[in-house]
CSV table of C-alpha atoms in Angstrom, one decimal:
chain,number,residue,atom,x,y,z
O,1,MET,CA,169.7,-14.8,204.3
O,2,LYS,CA,167.4,-12.1,203.1
O,3,LYS,CA,164.3,-12.9,201.0
O,4,ILE,CA,164.2,-10.8,197.8
O,5,LEU,CA,161.4,-10.6,195.2
O,6,ILE,CA,162.6,-10.1,191.6
O,7,LEU,CA,159.7,-8.7,189.6
O,8,ASN,CA,160.2,-8.9,185.8
O,9,THR,CA,158.1,-6.5,183.7
O,10,GLY,CA,159.9,-6.9,180.4
O,11,GLY,CA,162.2,-4.7,178.4
O,12,THR,CA,165.6,-5.3,176.7
O,13,ILE,CA,166.8,-7.1,179.9
O,14,SER,CA,164.4,-9.9,179.1
O,15,MET,CA,165.0,-10.0,175.3
O,16,SER,CA,167.4,-11.7,172.9
O,17,GLU,CA,169.0,-10.6,169.7
O,18,ASP,CA,168.4,-12.6,166.5
O,19,GLN,CA,171.9,-13.4,165.3
O,20,THR,CA,171.0,-13.3,161.7
O,21,THR,CA,168.9,-10.1,161.5
O,22,GLY,CA,170.1,-8.2,164.6
O,23,LYS,CA,166.5,-7.7,165.7
O,24,VAL,CA,165.9,-7.6,169.4
O,25,SER,CA,162.6,-9.1,170.7
O,26,PRO,CA,161.1,-11.1,173.5
O,27,THR,CA,161.7,-14.9,173.7
O,28,ASP,CA,159.7,-17.8,175.1
O,29,LYS,CA,162.0,-18.1,178.1
O,30,ASN,CA,163.0,-15.1,180.1
O,31,PRO,CA,166.8,-15.1,180.4
O,32,ILE,CA,166.6,-13.2,183.7
O,33,GLY,CA,164.5,-15.9,185.1
O,34,VAL,CA,167.0,-18.5,184.0
O,35,GLY,CA,170.0,-16.4,185.1
O,36,GLY,CA,168.5,-15.4,188.5
O,37,SER,CA,169.5,-18.7,190.0
O,38,MET,CA,173.1,-17.8,189.5
O,39,PHE,CA,172.8,-15.3,192.3
O,40,SER,CA,171.3,-17.5,195.0
O,41,TYR,CA,174.4,-16.9,197.1
O,42,ILE,CA,173.3,-13.2,197.5
O,43,GLY,CA,169.9,-14.0,199.0
O,44,ASP,CA,166.8,-16.1,199.0
O,45,LEU,CA,165.5,-15.1,195.6
O,46,VAL,CA,162.0,-15.5,194.2
O,47,VAL,CA,161.5,-14.6,190.5
O,48,GLU,CA,158.1,-13.5,189.3
O,49,ASP,CA,157.0,-12.4,185.8
O,50,LEU,CA,154.5,-9.7,186.5
O,51,TYR,CA,154.4,-8.3,182.9
O,52,HIS,CA,156.2,-9.1,179.6
O,53,LEU,CA,156.1,-5.7,178.0
O,54,ALA,CA,158.5,-3.4,176.2
O,55,SER,CA,158.9,-0.2,178.1
O,56,PRO,CA,157.0,2.0,175.5
O,57,GLN,CA,154.0,-0.3,176.3
O,58,ILE,CA,154.1,0.5,180.0
O,59,THR,CA,151.3,2.8,181.1
O,60,GLU,CA,150.2,4.3,184.4
O,61,HIS,CA,148.0,1.2,184.9
O,62,GLU,CA,151.1,-1.1,184.9
O,63,MET,CA,152.9,1.3,187.2
O,64,LEU,CA,150.0,1.0,189.6
O,65,GLY,CA,150.2,-2.8,189.3
O,66,ILE,CA,153.9,-2.8,190.2
O,67,LYS,CA,153.2,-0.6,193.2
O,68,ASN,CA,150.4,-2.9,194.4
O,69,ARG,CA,152.6,-6.0,194.0
O,70,ILE,CA,155.4,-4.4,196.0
O,71,LEU,CA,153.0,-3.5,198.8
O,72,GLU,CA,151.8,-7.1,198.8
O,73,ALA,CA,155.5,-8.2,198.9
O,74,VAL,CA,155.9,-6.2,202.1
O,75,THR,CA,153.0,-8.0,203.8
O,76,GLN,CA,154.5,-11.3,202.6
O,77,GLY,CA,157.7,-10.6,204.5
O,78,TYR,CA,160.1,-9.9,201.7
O,79,ASP,CA,163.2,-7.9,202.7
O,80,GLY,CA,163.6,-6.2,199.4
O,81,VAL,CA,162.2,-5.9,195.8
O,82,VAL,CA,164.1,-5.6,192.5
O,83,VAL,CA,162.0,-4.6,189.5
O,84,THR,CA,163.5,-5.3,186.0
O,85,HIS,CA,162.1,-2.9,183.4
O,86,GLY,CA,162.7,-1.6,179.9
O,87,THR,CA,164.9,1.5,179.9
O,88,ASP,CA,162.9,3.9,177.8
O,89,THR,CA,160.3,4.6,180.5
O,90,LEU,CA,162.2,3.2,183.5
O,91,GLU,CA,162.7,6.6,185.1
O,92,GLU,CA,159.0,7.3,185.0
O,93,THR,CA,158.0,4.0,186.6
O,94,ALA,CA,160.7,4.4,189.2
O,95,TYR,CA,159.5,8.0,190.1
O,96,TYR,CA,155.9,6.9,190.2
O,97,LEU,CA,156.9,4.2,192.7
O,98,GLU,CA,158.9,6.8,194.7
O,99,LEU,CA,155.8,9.0,195.0
O,100,THR,CA,153.3,6.3,195.8
O,101,LEU,CA,155.2,3.9,198.0
O,102,ASP,CA,155.9,4.5,201.6
O,103,VAL,CA,157.9,1.4,202.6
O,104,ASN,CA,161.2,1.0,204.4
O,105,ILE,CA,162.5,-2.1,202.5
O,106,PRO,CA,164.8,-1.4,199.6
O,107,VAL,CA,163.0,-1.1,196.3
O,108,VAL,CA,165.4,-1.2,193.3
O,109,VAL,CA,164.6,-0.7,189.6
O,110,THR,CA,167.0,-1.9,186.9
O,111,GLY,CA,167.2,-2.8,183.3
O,112,ALA,CA,169.7,-3.4,180.4
O,113,MET,CA,170.9,-1.6,177.3
O,114,ARG,CA,171.9,-4.8,175.6
O,115,SER,CA,169.9,-7.9,175.2
O,116,SER,CA,170.9,-11.2,176.9
O,117,ASN,CA,172.9,-12.7,174.0
O,118,GLU,CA,174.6,-9.6,172.7
O,119,ILE,CA,178.3,-9.1,173.2
O,120,GLY,CA,178.8,-7.1,176.4
O,121,ALA,CA,175.3,-7.8,177.6
O,122,ASP,CA,174.7,-5.9,180.8
O,123,GLY,CA,171.4,-7.4,182.1
O,124,LEU,CA,172.8,-10.0,184.5
O,125,ALA,CA,175.5,-7.6,185.7
O,126,ASN,CA,172.9,-5.0,186.5
O,127,LEU,CA,170.6,-7.6,188.2
O,128,ARG,CA,173.5,-8.7,190.4
O,129,SER,CA,174.3,-5.1,191.4
O,130,SER,CA,170.7,-4.5,192.1
O,131,LEU,CA,170.5,-7.6,194.4
O,132,VAL,CA,173.6,-6.4,196.2
O,133,VAL,CA,171.9,-3.1,196.8
O,134,ALA,CA,168.6,-4.8,197.8
O,135,VAL,CA,170.1,-7.0,200.5
O,136,SER,CA,172.1,-4.1,202.1
O,137,ASP,CA,170.9,-2.7,205.4
O,138,GLU,CA,172.2,0.7,204.2
O,139,SER,CA,169.6,0.7,201.4
O,140,CYS,CA,166.6,0.9,203.7
O,141,ASP,CA,164.7,4.2,203.9
O,142,LYS,CA,166.5,5.6,200.9
O,143,GLY,CA,163.5,5.7,198.7
O,144,VAL,CA,163.2,4.0,195.3
O,145,LEU,CA,166.6,3.4,193.8
O,146,VAL,CA,167.7,2.9,190.2
O,147,VAL,CA,170.8,0.7,189.8
O,148,MET,CA,172.6,0.6,186.5
O,149,ASN,CA,176.3,0.2,185.5
O,150,ASP,CA,177.3,-0.3,189.2
O,151,GLU,CA,175.9,3.1,190.1
O,152,VAL,CA,173.0,3.9,192.5
O,153,HIS,CA,170.7,6.8,191.6
O,154,THR,CA,167.5,8.2,193.2
O,155,ALA,CA,164.4,7.6,191.2
O,156,THR,CA,163.6,11.3,191.6
O,157,TYR,CA,166.4,12.7,189.6
O,158,VAL,CA,167.9,9.9,187.4
O,159,THR,CA,167.4,10.1,183.7
O,160,LYS,CA,168.3,8.3,180.5
O,161,THR,CA,171.0,10.3,178.7
O,162,HIS,CA,172.0,8.2,175.8
O,163,THR,CA,170.1,6.0,173.4
O,164,THR,CA,172.5,3.0,173.4
O,165,ASN,CA,175.4,3.5,175.9
O,166,VAL,CA,175.4,1.2,178.9
O,167,ALA,CA,176.3,4.2,181.1
O,168,THR,CA,173.1,6.0,179.9
O,169,PHE,CA,171.5,6.5,183.3
O,170,GLN,CA,172.8,9.6,185.0
O,171,THR,CA,171.7,12.2,187.6
O,172,PRO,CA,172.5,15.6,186.2
O,173,THR,CA,173.8,18.2,188.7
O,174,PHE,CA,174.0,15.8,191.7
O,175,GLY,CA,175.5,12.5,190.4
O,176,PRO,CA,174.8,9.1,191.8
O,177,ILE,CA,174.2,8.6,195.6
O,178,GLY,CA,176.2,5.4,195.7
O,179,LEU,CA,178.4,2.8,194.0
O,180,VAL,CA,178.4,-0.9,193.9
O,181,SER,CA,181.8,-2.3,194.7
O,182,LYS,CA,182.4,-6.1,194.6
O,183,ASN,CA,179.8,-7.5,197.1
O,184,SER,CA,178.8,-4.3,198.8
O,185,VAL,CA,177.3,-0.9,198.1
O,186,ILE,CA,178.9,2.4,199.3
O,187,TYR,CA,176.6,5.4,199.8
O,188,PHE,CA,177.9,9.0,199.5
O,189,GLN,CA,174.6,11.0,199.4
O,190,LYS,CA,171.0,10.7,200.5
O,191,LEU,CA,167.8,12.2,199.1
O,192,ILE,CA,166.8,14.9,201.6
O,193,ASN,CA,163.2,15.2,200.8
O,194,GLU,CA,160.8,12.3,200.3
O,195,GLU,CA,157.1,12.6,199.6
O,196,HIS,CA,154.4,9.9,199.3
O,197,TYR,CA,150.8,10.0,198.1
O,198,ASP,CA,148.0,7.6,198.3
O,199,VAL,CA,147.0,6.8,194.7
O,200,ASN,CA,145.0,3.7,193.8
O,201,PHE,CA,143.6,4.5,190.3
O,202,PHE,CA,144.2,6.6,187.2
O,203,GLY,CA,141.8,8.8,185.3
O,204,LYS,CA,143.4,12.2,185.0
O,205,LYS,CA,144.8,13.5,181.7
O,206,VAL,CA,148.1,15.3,182.0
O,207,TYR,CA,150.0,16.3,178.8
O,208,LEU,CA,153.6,17.2,178.1
O,209,LEU,CA,154.8,19.7,175.5
O,210,LYS,CA,158.3,20.9,174.5
O,211,ALA,CA,158.9,24.6,173.7
O,212,TYR,CA,160.7,25.7,170.6
O,213,ALA,CA,161.6,29.0,168.9
O,214,GLY,CA,158.6,30.7,167.4
O,215,MET,CA,156.1,28.4,169.3
O,216,GLY,CA,152.5,29.7,169.1
O,217,ASP,CA,149.3,28.9,171.0
O,218,GLU,CA,148.0,26.1,168.8
O,219,LEU,CA,149.3,23.1,170.7
O,220,ILE,CA,148.4,24.6,174.1
O,221,ASN,CA,144.9,25.3,172.9
O,222,ALA,CA,144.6,21.8,171.5
O,223,VAL,CA,145.6,20.3,174.8
O,224,ALA,CA,143.1,22.4,176.7
O,225,ASN,CA,140.3,21.5,174.2
O,226,LEU,CA,141.1,17.8,174.8
O,227,GLY,CA,139.9,18.2,178.4
O,228,ALA,CA,143.3,18.2,180.0
O,229,ASP,CA,143.5,18.1,183.7
O,230,GLY,CA,147.1,19.4,183.7
O,231,LEU,CA,149.9,20.5,181.4
O,232,VAL,CA,153.6,20.3,181.7
O,233,ILE,CA,155.8,22.4,179.4
O,234,GLU,CA,159.5,22.0,178.9
O,235,ALA,CA,160.1,25.7,178.7
O,236,LEU,CA,163.1,27.6,177.2
O,237,GLY,CA,166.1,28.4,179.5
O,238,ALA,CA,165.1,28.9,183.1
O,239,GLY,CA,161.4,29.1,182.3
O,240,ASN,CA,160.5,31.3,179.3
O,241,LEU,CA,158.3,30.9,176.3
O,242,PRO,CA,157.7,32.8,173.0
O,243,PRO,CA,155.2,35.6,173.5
O,244,ARG,CA,152.5,34.1,171.3
O,245,THR,CA,152.0,31.3,173.9
O,246,VAL,CA,151.0,33.8,176.6
O,247,PRO,CA,147.3,34.1,175.9
O,248,ALA,CA,146.8,30.3,175.8
O,249,ILE,CA,148.7,29.8,179.1
O,250,ARG,CA,146.5,32.5,180.7
O,251,GLU,CA,143.4,30.7,179.4
O,252,CYS,CA,144.5,27.4,180.9
O,253,ILE,CA,145.1,29.1,184.3
O,254,LYS,CA,141.7,30.8,184.0
O,255,LYS,CA,140.1,27.3,183.4
O,256,LYS,CA,142.0,26.0,186.4
O,257,ILE,CA,144.1,23.7,184.3
O,258,PRO,CA,147.5,23.7,186.2
O,259,VAL,CA,150.5,24.5,184.1
O,260,VAL,CA,153.9,23.4,185.3
O,261,PHE,CA,157.2,24.6,183.8
O,262,VAL,CA,160.4,22.7,183.7
O,263,SER,CA,163.5,23.6,181.6
O,264,ARG,CA,164.2,21.9,178.3
O,265,ALA,CA,167.9,22.3,179.2
O,266,PHE,CA,169.7,19.2,180.4
O,267,ASN,CA,171.0,20.8,183.7
O,268,GLY,CA,169.7,23.4,186.1
O,269,VAL,CA,166.4,24.4,187.6
O,270,THR,CA,163.6,26.8,186.5
O,271,GLN,CA,163.5,30.3,188.0
O,272,ASP,CA,161.3,33.3,187.6
O,273,VAL,CA,164.1,35.6,186.3
O,274,TYR,CA,163.0,37.5,183.2
O,275,ASP,CA,160.4,40.2,183.3
O,276,TYR,CA,159.2,40.6,179.7
O,277,GLU,CA,156.3,39.2,177.7
O,278,GLY,CA,157.0,35.5,177.7
O,279,GLY,CA,159.5,35.7,180.6
O,280,GLY,CA,159.4,33.4,183.6
O,281,LYS,CA,158.7,36.2,186.1
O,282,ARG,CA,155.4,37.1,184.5
O,283,PHE,CA,154.4,33.5,184.0
O,284,GLN,CA,154.9,32.7,187.7
O,285,GLN,CA,153.1,35.9,188.7
O,286,GLY,CA,150.2,34.6,186.5
O,287,GLY,CA,150.0,31.3,188.3
O,288,VAL,CA,152.4,29.0,186.4
O,289,ILE,CA,154.1,26.5,188.7
O,290,PHE,CA,157.9,26.2,188.5
O,291,THR,CA,159.8,23.0,189.5
O,292,THR,CA,163.2,22.4,191.0
O,293,GLY,CA,165.3,20.0,189.0
O,294,LEU,CA,162.6,17.7,187.6
O,295,SER,CA,162.6,16.7,184.0
O,296,GLY,CA,159.4,17.1,181.9
O,297,GLN,CA,158.5,13.4,182.2
O,298,LYS,CA,159.1,13.4,185.9
O,299,ALA,CA,157.0,16.6,186.4
O,300,ARG,CA,154.2,15.0,184.4
O,301,ILE,CA,154.2,11.9,186.7
O,302,LYS,CA,154.2,14.1,189.8
O,303,LEU,CA,151.4,16.3,188.6
O,304,LEU,CA,149.4,13.3,187.6
O,305,VAL,CA,149.9,11.7,191.0
O,306,LEU,CA,149.0,14.9,192.9
O,307,LEU,CA,145.8,15.3,190.9
O,308,GLU,CA,144.9,11.7,191.5
O,309,ALA,CA,145.6,12.1,195.2
O,310,GLY,CA,143.0,14.9,195.3
O,311,VAL,CA,145.3,18.0,195.7
O,312,ASP,CA,143.3,20.9,194.5
O,313,PHE,CA,144.3,23.6,192.0
O,314,ASP,CA,145.1,26.3,194.5
O,315,ASN,CA,147.4,24.1,196.6
O,316,LEU,CA,149.4,22.4,193.8
O,317,LYS,CA,152.2,25.0,193.8
O,318,ASN,CA,153.1,24.1,197.4
O,319,TYR,CA,153.8,20.5,196.4
O,320,PHE,CA,156.3,21.5,193.7
């Protein structure tokens, strides 16, 4: 029987609903810790409360703590790790782990959209599916996985698509790489490219802005004046911005503040297509970095990790 570590970090999966007011909040006793014993038939399970935080309270420092605990779990002989996490920032933590962990045991991140005592609560179901994935030999060397609603997604491309629906976690364009069926997991795809970086601290400041019609240079200048080490912009379409942003972008590049473009569109990738003032072609020629399929929050995590790993300004483009 495989030995699996369940790391609880908080979130809705560990909360309960007040039946009178409807408010959802943490309780004295973590329901996942109580319910985890239900699944002892799946593996030799060890439950550990690493944090007890709502997902908006998770920062890069907690992400680093989760990563270090997983590395310790490997040395302790665990065969897999399941991390329970709030859903609001789950995809960012999962992607951080994907970029900073180079391990061959399954690492699965899961959560819940409904608290433990709500009708249709999905926490224990998602935990069970995650454990099924974690004990499967097929899950080794597939990178960090996100398991929700009986679907298996890669940490790199999964995103939260709905505020309340239990089927909120989706992978635009590609779809899930596997499905949980009864007591097994079936894989249909595999992440082709994996990358890992040695990061053991955080100190860099990387900001994320979203473009809009008529956007000027004020926010970009403000970010630069805050001493930014990097900037990610969810640009319009395939990678365009209003013309009034152009001087500020140029100034960032001149100061060697890397600027990364993703699209604010839900699907697709950025491309240097349009050759006009504010068009993607001119931005890329001017030194802006374009991504392939990453969301704004994922691109921010990646730029942050790359900078912390010591990748210099002139080489960053090669890593995107």
